mmCIF file of N, CA and C in Angstrom:
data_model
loop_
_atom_site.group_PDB
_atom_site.id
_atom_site.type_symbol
_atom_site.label_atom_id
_atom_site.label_comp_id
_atom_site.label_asym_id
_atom_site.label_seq_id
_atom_site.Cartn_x
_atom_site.Cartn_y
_atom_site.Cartn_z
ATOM 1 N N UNK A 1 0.837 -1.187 0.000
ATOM 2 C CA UNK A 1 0.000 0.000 0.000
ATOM 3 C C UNK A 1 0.878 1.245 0.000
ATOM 4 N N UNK A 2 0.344 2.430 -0.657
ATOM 5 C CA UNK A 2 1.112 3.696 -0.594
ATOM 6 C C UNK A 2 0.108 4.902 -0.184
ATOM 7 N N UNK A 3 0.251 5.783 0.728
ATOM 8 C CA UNK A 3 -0.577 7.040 0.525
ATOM 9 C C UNK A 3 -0.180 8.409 0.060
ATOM 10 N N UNK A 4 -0.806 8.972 -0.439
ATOM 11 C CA UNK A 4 -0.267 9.987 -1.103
ATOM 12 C C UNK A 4 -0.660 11.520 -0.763
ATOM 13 N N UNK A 5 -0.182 12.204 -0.778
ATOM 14 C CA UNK A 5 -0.900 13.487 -0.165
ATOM 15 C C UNK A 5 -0.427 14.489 -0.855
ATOM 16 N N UNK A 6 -1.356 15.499 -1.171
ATOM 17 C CA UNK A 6 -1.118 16.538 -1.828
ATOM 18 C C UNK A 6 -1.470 17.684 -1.061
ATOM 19 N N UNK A 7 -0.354 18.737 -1.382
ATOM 20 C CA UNK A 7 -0.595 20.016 -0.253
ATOM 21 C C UNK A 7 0.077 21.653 -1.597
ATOM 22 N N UNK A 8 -0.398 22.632 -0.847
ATOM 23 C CA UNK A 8 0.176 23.614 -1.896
ATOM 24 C C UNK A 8 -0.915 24.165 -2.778
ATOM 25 N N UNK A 9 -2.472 23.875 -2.458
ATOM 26 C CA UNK A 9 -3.291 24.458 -3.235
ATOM 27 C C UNK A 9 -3.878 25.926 -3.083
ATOM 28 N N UNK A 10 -4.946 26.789 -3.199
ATOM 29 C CA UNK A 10 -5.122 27.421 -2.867
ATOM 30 C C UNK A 10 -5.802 28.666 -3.635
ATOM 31 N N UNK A 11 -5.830 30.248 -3.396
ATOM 32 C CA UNK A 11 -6.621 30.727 -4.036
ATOM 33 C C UNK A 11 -6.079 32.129 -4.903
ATOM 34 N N UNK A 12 -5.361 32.032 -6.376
ATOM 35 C CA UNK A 12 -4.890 32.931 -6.666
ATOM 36 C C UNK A 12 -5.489 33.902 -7.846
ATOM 37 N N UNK A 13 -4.730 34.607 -8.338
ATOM 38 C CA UNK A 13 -5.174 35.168 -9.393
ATOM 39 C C UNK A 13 -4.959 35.122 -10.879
ATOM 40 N N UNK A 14 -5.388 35.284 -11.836
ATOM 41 C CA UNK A 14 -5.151 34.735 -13.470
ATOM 42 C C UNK A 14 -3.877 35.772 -13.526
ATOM 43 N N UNK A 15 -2.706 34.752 -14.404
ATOM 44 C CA UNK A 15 -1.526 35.250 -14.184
ATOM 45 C C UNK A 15 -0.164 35.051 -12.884
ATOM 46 N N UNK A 16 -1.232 34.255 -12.040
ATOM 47 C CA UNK A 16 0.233 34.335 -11.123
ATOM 48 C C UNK A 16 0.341 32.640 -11.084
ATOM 49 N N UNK A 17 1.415 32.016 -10.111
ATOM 50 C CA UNK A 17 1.933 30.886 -10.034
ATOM 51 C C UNK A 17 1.640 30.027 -9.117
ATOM 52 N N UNK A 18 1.679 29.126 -8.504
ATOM 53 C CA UNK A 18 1.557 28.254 -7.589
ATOM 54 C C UNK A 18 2.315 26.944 -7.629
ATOM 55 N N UNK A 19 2.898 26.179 -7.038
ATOM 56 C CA UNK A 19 3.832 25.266 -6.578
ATOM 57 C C UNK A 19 2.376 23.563 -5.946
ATOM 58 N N UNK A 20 2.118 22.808 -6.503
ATOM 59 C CA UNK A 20 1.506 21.672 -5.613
ATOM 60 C C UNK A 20 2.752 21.267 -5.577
ATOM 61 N N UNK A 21 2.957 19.915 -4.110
ATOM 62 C CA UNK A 21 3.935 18.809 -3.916
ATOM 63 C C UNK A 21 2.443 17.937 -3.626
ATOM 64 N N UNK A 22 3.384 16.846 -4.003
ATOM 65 C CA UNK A 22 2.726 15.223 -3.524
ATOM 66 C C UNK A 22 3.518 14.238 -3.002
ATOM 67 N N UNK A 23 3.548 14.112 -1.534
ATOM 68 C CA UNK A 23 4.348 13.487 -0.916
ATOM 69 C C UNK A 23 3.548 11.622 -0.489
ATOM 70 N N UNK A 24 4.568 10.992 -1.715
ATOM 71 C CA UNK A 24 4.209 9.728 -0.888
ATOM 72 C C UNK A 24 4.840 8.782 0.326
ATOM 73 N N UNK A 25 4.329 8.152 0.974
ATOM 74 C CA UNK A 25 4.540 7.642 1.975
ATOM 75 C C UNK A 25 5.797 6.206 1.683
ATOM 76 N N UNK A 26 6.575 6.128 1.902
ATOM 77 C CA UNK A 26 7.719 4.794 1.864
ATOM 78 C C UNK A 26 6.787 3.761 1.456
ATOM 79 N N UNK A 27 7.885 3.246 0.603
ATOM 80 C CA UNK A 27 6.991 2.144 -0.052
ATOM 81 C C UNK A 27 8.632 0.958 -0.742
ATOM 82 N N UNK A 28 8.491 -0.403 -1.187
ATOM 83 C CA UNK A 28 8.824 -1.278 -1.507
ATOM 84 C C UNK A 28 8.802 -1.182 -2.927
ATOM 85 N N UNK A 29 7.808 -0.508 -3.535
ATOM 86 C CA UNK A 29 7.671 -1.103 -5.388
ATOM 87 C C UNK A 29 8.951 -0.700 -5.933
ATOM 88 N N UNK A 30 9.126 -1.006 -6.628
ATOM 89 C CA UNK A 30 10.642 -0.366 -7.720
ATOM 90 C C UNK A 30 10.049 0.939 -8.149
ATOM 91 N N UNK A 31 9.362 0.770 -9.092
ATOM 92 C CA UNK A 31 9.534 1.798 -9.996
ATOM 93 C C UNK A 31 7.736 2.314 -9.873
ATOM 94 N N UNK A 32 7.758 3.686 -9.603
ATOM 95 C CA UNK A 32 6.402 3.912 -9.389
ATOM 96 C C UNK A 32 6.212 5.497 -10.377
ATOM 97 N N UNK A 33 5.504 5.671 -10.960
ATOM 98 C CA UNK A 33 5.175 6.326 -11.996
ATOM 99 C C UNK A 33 4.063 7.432 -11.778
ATOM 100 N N UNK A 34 4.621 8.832 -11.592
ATOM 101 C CA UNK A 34 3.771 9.536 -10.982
ATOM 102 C C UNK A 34 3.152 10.767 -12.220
ATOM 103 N N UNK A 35 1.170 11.267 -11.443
ATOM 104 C CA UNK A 35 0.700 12.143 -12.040
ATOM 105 C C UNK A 35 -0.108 12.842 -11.830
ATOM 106 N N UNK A 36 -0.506 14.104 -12.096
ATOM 107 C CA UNK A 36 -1.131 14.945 -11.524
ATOM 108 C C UNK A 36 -2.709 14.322 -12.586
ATOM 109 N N UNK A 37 -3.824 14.709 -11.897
ATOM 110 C CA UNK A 37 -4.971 14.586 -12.668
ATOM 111 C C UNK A 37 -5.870 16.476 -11.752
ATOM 112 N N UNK A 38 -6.715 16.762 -12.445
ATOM 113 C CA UNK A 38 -7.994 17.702 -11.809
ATOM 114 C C UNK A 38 -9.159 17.269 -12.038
ATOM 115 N N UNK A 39 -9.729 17.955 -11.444
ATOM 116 C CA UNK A 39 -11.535 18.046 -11.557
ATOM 117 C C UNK A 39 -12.057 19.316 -11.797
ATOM 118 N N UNK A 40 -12.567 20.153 -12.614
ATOM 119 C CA UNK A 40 -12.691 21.171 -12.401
ATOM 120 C C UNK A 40 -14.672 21.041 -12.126
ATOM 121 N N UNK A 41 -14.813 21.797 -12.029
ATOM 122 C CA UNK A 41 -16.900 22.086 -11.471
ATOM 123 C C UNK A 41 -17.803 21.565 -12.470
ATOM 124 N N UNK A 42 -18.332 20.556 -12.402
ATOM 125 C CA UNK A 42 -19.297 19.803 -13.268
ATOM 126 C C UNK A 42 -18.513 18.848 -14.328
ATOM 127 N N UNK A 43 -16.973 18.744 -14.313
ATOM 128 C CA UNK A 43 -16.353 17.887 -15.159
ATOM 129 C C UNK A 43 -15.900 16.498 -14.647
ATOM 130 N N UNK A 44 -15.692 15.651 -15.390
ATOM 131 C CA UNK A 44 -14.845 14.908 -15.706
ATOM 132 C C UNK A 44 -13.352 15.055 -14.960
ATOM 133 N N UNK A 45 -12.546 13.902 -14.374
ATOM 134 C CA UNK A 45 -11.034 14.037 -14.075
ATOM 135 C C UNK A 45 -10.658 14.018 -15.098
ATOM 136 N N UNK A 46 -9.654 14.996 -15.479
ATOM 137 C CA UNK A 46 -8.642 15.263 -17.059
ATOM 138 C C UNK A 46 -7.478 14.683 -16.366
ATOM 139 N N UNK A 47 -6.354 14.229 -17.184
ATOM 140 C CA UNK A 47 -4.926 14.142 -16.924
ATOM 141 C C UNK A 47 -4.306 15.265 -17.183
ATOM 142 N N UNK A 48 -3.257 15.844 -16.360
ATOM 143 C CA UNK A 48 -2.786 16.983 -16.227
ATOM 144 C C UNK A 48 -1.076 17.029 -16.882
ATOM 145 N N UNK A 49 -0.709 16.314 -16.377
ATOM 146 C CA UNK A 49 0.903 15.828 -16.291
ATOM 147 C C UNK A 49 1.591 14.148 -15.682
ATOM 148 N N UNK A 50 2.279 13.379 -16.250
ATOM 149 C CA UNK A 50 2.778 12.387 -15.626
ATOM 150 C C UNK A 50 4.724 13.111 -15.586
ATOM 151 N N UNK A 51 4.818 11.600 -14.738
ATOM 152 C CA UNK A 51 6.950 11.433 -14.842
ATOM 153 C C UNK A 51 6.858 10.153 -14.541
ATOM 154 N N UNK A 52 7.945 10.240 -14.903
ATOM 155 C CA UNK A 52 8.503 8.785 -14.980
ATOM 156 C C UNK A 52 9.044 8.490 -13.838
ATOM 157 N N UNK A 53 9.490 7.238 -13.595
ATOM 158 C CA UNK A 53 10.273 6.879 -12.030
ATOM 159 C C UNK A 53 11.670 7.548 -12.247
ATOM 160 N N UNK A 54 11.994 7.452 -13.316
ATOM 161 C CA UNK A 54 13.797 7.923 -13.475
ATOM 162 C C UNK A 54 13.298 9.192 -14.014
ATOM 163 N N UNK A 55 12.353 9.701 -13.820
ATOM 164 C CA UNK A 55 12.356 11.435 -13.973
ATOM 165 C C UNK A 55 12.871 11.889 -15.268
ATOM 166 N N UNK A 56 13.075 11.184 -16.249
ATOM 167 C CA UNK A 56 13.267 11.318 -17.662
ATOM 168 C C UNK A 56 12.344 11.558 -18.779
ATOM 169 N N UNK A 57 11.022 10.768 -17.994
ATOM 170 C CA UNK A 57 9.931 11.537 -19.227
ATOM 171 C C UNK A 57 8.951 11.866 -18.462
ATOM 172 N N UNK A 58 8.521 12.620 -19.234
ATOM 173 C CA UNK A 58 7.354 13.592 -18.859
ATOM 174 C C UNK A 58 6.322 13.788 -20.042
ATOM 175 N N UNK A 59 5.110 13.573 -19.339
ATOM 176 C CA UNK A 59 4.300 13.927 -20.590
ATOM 177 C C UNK A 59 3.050 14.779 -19.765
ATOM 178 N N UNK A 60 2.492 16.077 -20.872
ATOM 179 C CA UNK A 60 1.452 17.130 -21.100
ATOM 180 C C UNK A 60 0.182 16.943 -21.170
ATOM 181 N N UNK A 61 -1.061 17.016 -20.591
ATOM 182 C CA UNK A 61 -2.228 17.962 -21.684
ATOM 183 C C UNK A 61 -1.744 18.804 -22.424
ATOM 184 N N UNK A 62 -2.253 19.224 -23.577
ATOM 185 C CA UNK A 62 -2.205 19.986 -24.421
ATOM 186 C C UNK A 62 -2.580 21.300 -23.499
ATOM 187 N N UNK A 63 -3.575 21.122 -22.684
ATOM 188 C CA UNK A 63 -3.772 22.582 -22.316
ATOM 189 C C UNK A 63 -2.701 23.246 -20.837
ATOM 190 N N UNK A 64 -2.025 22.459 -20.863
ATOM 191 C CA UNK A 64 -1.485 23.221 -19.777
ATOM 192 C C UNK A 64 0.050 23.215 -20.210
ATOM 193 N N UNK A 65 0.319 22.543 -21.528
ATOM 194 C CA UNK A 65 2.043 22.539 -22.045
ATOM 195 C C UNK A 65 2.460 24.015 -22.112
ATOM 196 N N UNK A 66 3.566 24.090 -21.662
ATOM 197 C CA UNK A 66 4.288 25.146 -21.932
ATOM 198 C C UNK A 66 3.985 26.095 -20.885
ATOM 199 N N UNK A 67 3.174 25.991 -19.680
ATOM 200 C CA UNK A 67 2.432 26.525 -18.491
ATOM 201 C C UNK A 67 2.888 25.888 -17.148
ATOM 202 N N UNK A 68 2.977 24.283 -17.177
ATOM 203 C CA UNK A 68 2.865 23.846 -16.158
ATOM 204 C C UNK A 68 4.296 22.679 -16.292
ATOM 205 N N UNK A 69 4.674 22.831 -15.065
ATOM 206 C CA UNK A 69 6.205 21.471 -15.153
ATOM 207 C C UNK A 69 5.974 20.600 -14.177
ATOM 208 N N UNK A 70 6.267 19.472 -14.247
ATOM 209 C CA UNK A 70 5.803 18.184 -13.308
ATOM 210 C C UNK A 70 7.492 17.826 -13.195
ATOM 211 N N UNK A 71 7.744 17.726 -11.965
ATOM 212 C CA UNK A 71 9.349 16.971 -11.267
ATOM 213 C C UNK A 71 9.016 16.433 -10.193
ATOM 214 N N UNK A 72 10.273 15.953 -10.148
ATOM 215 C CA UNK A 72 10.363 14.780 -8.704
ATOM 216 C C UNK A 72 11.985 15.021 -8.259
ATOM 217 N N UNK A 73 11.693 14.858 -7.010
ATOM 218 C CA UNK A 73 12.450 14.559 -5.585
ATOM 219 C C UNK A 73 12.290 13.343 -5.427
ATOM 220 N N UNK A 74 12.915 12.342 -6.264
ATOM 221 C CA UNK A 74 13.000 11.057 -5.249
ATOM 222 C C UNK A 74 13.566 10.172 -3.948
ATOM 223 N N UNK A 75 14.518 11.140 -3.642
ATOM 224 C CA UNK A 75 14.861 11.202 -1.982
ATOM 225 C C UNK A 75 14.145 11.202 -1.226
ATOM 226 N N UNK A 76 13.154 12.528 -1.507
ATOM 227 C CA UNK A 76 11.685 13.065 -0.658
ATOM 228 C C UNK A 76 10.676 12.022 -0.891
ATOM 229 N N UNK A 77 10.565 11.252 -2.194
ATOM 230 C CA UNK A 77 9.202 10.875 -2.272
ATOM 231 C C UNK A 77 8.294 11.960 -2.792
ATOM 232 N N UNK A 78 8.309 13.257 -3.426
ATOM 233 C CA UNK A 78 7.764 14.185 -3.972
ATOM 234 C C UNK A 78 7.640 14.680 -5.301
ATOM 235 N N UNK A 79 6.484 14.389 -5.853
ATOM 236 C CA UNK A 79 6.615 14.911 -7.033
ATOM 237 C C UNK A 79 5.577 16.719 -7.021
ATOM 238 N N UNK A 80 6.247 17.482 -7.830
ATOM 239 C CA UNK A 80 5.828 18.847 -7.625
ATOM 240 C C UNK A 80 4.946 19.092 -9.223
ATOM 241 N N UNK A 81 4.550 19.999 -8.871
ATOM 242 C CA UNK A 81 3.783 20.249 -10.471
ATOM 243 C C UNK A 81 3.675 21.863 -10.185
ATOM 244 N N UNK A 82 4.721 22.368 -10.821
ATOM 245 C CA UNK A 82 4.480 24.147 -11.375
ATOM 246 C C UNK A 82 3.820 24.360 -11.778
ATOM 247 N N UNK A 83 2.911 25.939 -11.365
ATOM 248 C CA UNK A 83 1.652 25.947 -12.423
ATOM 249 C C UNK A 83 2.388 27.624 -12.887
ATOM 250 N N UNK A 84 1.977 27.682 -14.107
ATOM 251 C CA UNK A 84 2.550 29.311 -14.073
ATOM 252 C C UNK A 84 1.876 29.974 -15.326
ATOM 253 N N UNK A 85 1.506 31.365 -15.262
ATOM 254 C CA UNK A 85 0.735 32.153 -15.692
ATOM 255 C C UNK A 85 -1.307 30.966 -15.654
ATOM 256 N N UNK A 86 -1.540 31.026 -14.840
ATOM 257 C CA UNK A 86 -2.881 30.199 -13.943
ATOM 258 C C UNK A 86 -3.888 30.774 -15.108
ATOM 259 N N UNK A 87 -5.172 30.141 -15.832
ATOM 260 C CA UNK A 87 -6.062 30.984 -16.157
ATOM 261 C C UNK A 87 -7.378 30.557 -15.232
ATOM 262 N N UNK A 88 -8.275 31.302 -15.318
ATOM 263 C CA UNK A 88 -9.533 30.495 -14.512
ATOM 264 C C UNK A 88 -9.993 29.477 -15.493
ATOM 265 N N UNK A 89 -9.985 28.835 -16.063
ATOM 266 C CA UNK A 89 -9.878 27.476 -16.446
ATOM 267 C C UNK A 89 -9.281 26.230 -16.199
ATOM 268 N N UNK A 90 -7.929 26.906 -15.171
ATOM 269 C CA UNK A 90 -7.348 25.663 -14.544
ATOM 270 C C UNK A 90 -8.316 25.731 -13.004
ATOM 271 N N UNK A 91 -9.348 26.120 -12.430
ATOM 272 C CA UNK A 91 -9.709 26.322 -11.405
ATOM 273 C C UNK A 91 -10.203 24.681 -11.261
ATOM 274 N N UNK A 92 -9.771 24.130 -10.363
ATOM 275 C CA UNK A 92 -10.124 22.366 -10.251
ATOM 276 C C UNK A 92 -9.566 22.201 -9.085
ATOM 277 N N UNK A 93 -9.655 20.364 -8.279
ATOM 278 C CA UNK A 93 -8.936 19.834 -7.727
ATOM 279 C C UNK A 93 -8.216 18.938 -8.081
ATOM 280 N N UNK A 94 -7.121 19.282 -7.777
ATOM 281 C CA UNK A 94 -5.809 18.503 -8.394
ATOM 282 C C UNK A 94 -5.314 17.199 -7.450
ATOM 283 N N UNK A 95 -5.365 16.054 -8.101
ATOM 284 C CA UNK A 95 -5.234 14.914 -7.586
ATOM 285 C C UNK A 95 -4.049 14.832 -7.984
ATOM 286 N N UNK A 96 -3.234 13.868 -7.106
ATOM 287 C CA UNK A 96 -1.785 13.125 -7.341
ATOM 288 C C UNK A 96 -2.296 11.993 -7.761
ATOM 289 N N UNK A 97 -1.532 11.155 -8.165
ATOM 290 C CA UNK A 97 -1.654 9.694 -8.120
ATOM 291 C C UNK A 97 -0.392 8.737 -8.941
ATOM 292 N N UNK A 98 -0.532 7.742 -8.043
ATOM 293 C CA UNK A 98 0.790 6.875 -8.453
ATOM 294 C C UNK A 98 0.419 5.560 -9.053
ATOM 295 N N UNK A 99 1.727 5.237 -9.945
ATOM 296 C CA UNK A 99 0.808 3.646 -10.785
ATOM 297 C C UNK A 99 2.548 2.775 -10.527
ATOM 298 N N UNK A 100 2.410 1.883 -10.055
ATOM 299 C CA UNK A 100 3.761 0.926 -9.767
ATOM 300 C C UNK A 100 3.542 -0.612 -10.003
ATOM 301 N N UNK A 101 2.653 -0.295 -11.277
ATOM 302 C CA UNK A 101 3.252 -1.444 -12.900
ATOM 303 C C UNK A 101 3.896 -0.634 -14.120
ATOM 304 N N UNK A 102 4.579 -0.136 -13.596
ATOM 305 C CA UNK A 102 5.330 0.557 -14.809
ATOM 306 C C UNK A 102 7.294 0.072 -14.569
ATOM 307 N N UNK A 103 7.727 0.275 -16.052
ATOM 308 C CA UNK A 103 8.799 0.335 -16.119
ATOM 309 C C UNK A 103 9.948 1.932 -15.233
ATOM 310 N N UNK A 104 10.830 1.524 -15.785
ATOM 311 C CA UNK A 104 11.800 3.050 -14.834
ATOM 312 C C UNK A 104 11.336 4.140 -16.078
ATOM 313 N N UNK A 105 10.802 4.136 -16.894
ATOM 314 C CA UNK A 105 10.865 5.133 -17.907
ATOM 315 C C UNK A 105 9.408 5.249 -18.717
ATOM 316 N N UNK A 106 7.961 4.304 -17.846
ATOM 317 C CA UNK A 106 7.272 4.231 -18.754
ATOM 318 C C UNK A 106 6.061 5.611 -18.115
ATOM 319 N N UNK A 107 5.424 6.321 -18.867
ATOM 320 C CA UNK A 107 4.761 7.121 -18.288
ATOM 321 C C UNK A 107 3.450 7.549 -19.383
ATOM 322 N N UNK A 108 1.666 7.566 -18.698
ATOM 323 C CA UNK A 108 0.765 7.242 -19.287
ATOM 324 C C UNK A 108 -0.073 8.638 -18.882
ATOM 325 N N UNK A 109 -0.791 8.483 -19.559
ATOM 326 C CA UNK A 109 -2.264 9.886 -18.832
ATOM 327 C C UNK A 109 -3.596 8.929 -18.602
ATOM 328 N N UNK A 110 -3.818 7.540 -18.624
ATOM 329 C CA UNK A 110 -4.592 6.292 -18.560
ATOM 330 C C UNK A 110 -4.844 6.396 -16.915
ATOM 331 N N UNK A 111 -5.710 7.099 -16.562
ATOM 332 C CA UNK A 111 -6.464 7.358 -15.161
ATOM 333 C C UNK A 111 -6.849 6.213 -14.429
ATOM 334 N N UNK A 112 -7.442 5.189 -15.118
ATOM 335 C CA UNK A 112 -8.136 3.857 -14.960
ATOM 336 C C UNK A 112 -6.721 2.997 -14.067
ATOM 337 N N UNK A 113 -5.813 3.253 -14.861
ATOM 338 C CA UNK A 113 -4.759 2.674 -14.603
ATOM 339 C C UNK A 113 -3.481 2.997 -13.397
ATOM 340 N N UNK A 114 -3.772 4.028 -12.869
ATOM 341 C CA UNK A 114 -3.146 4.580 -11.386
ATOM 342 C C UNK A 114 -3.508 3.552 -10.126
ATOM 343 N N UNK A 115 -2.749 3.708 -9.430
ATOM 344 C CA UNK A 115 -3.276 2.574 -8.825
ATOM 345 C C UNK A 115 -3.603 3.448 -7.194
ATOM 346 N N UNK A 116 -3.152 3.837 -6.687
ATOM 347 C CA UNK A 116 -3.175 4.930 -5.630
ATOM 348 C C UNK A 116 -3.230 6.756 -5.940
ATOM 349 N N UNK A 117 -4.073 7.037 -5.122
ATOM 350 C CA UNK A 117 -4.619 8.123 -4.955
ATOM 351 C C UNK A 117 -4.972 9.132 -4.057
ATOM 352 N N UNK A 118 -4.346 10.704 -4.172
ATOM 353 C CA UNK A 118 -4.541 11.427 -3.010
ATOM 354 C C UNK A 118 -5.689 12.196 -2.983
ATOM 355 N N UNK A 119 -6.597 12.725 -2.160
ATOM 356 C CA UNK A 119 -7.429 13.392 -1.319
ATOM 357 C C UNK A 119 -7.645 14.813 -2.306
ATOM 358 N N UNK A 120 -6.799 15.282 -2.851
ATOM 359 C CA UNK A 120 -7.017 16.328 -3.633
ATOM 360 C C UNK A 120 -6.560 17.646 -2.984
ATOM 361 N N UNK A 121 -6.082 18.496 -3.675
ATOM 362 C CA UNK A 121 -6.168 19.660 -3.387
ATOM 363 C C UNK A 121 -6.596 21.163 -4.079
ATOM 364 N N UNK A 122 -7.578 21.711 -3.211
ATOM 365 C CA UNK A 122 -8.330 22.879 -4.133
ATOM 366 C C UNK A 122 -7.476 23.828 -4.915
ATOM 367 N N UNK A 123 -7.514 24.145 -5.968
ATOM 368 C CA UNK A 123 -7.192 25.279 -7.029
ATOM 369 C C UNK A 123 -7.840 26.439 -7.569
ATOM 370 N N UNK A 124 -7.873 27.976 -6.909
ATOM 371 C CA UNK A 124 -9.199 28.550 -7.729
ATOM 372 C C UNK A 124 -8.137 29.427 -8.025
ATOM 373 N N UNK A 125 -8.502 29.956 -9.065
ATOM 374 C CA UNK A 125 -7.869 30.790 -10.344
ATOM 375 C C UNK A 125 -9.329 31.766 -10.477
ATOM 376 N N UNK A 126 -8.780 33.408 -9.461
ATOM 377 C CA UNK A 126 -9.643 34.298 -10.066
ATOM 378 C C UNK A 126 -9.285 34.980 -11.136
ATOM 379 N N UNK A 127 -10.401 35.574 -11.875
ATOM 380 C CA UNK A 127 -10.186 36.009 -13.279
ATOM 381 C C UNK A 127 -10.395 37.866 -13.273
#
């Protein structure tokens, strides 16, 4: 089992930045494959950003490329997700979540397929 927690949310304005971390709890798997997902008000969870266990790949939504960076601290157990220039369209809750059937390098936006999951944390983006 792993738990995951996400902290760093909160309430800003269109144009400025914000920092989430997702700290998971010690764990045994090898290789665990981390990603941000949201919810925004009446939607669907979108995939936001993944990484890889060896922090080598990374993959986008289209809507937040070139806006938002997903890294890891694997010392910490933390993966972070930059958000920068915010519009009120990213206004959601942003889930972590980890999947550890993956390779050191394999990385998905396949939601179904995460296997652990954090609590969320709120995002509002005033406009």
């Amino acid at each position: 089992q792993m738990q995951v927690v996400e902290s760093g949310g909160g309430l800003v304005q269109a144009g400025d930045s914000l920092r989430l971390s997702c700290t998971a709890s010690r764990h045994t798997y090898r290789h665990v494959a981390m990603a941000w997902f949201r919810q925004g008000p009446g939607k669907e969870r979108e995939f936001v950003a993944a990484i890889s266990w060896s922090g080598d790949n990374t993959e986008y939504a289209r809507s937040v490329k070139g806006r938002f960076t997903i890294s890891r601290d694997s010392a910490k157990h933390t993966v972070y997700l930059q958000m920068n220039s915010l519009k009120s369209e990213d206004t959601a809750i942003y889930y972590c979540a980890a999947d550890i059937d993956v390779t050191a390098t394999l990385i998905h936006a396949e939601r179904d397929l995460y296997d652990f999951w954090g609590q969320g944390t709120q995002v509002t983006v005033s406009s």
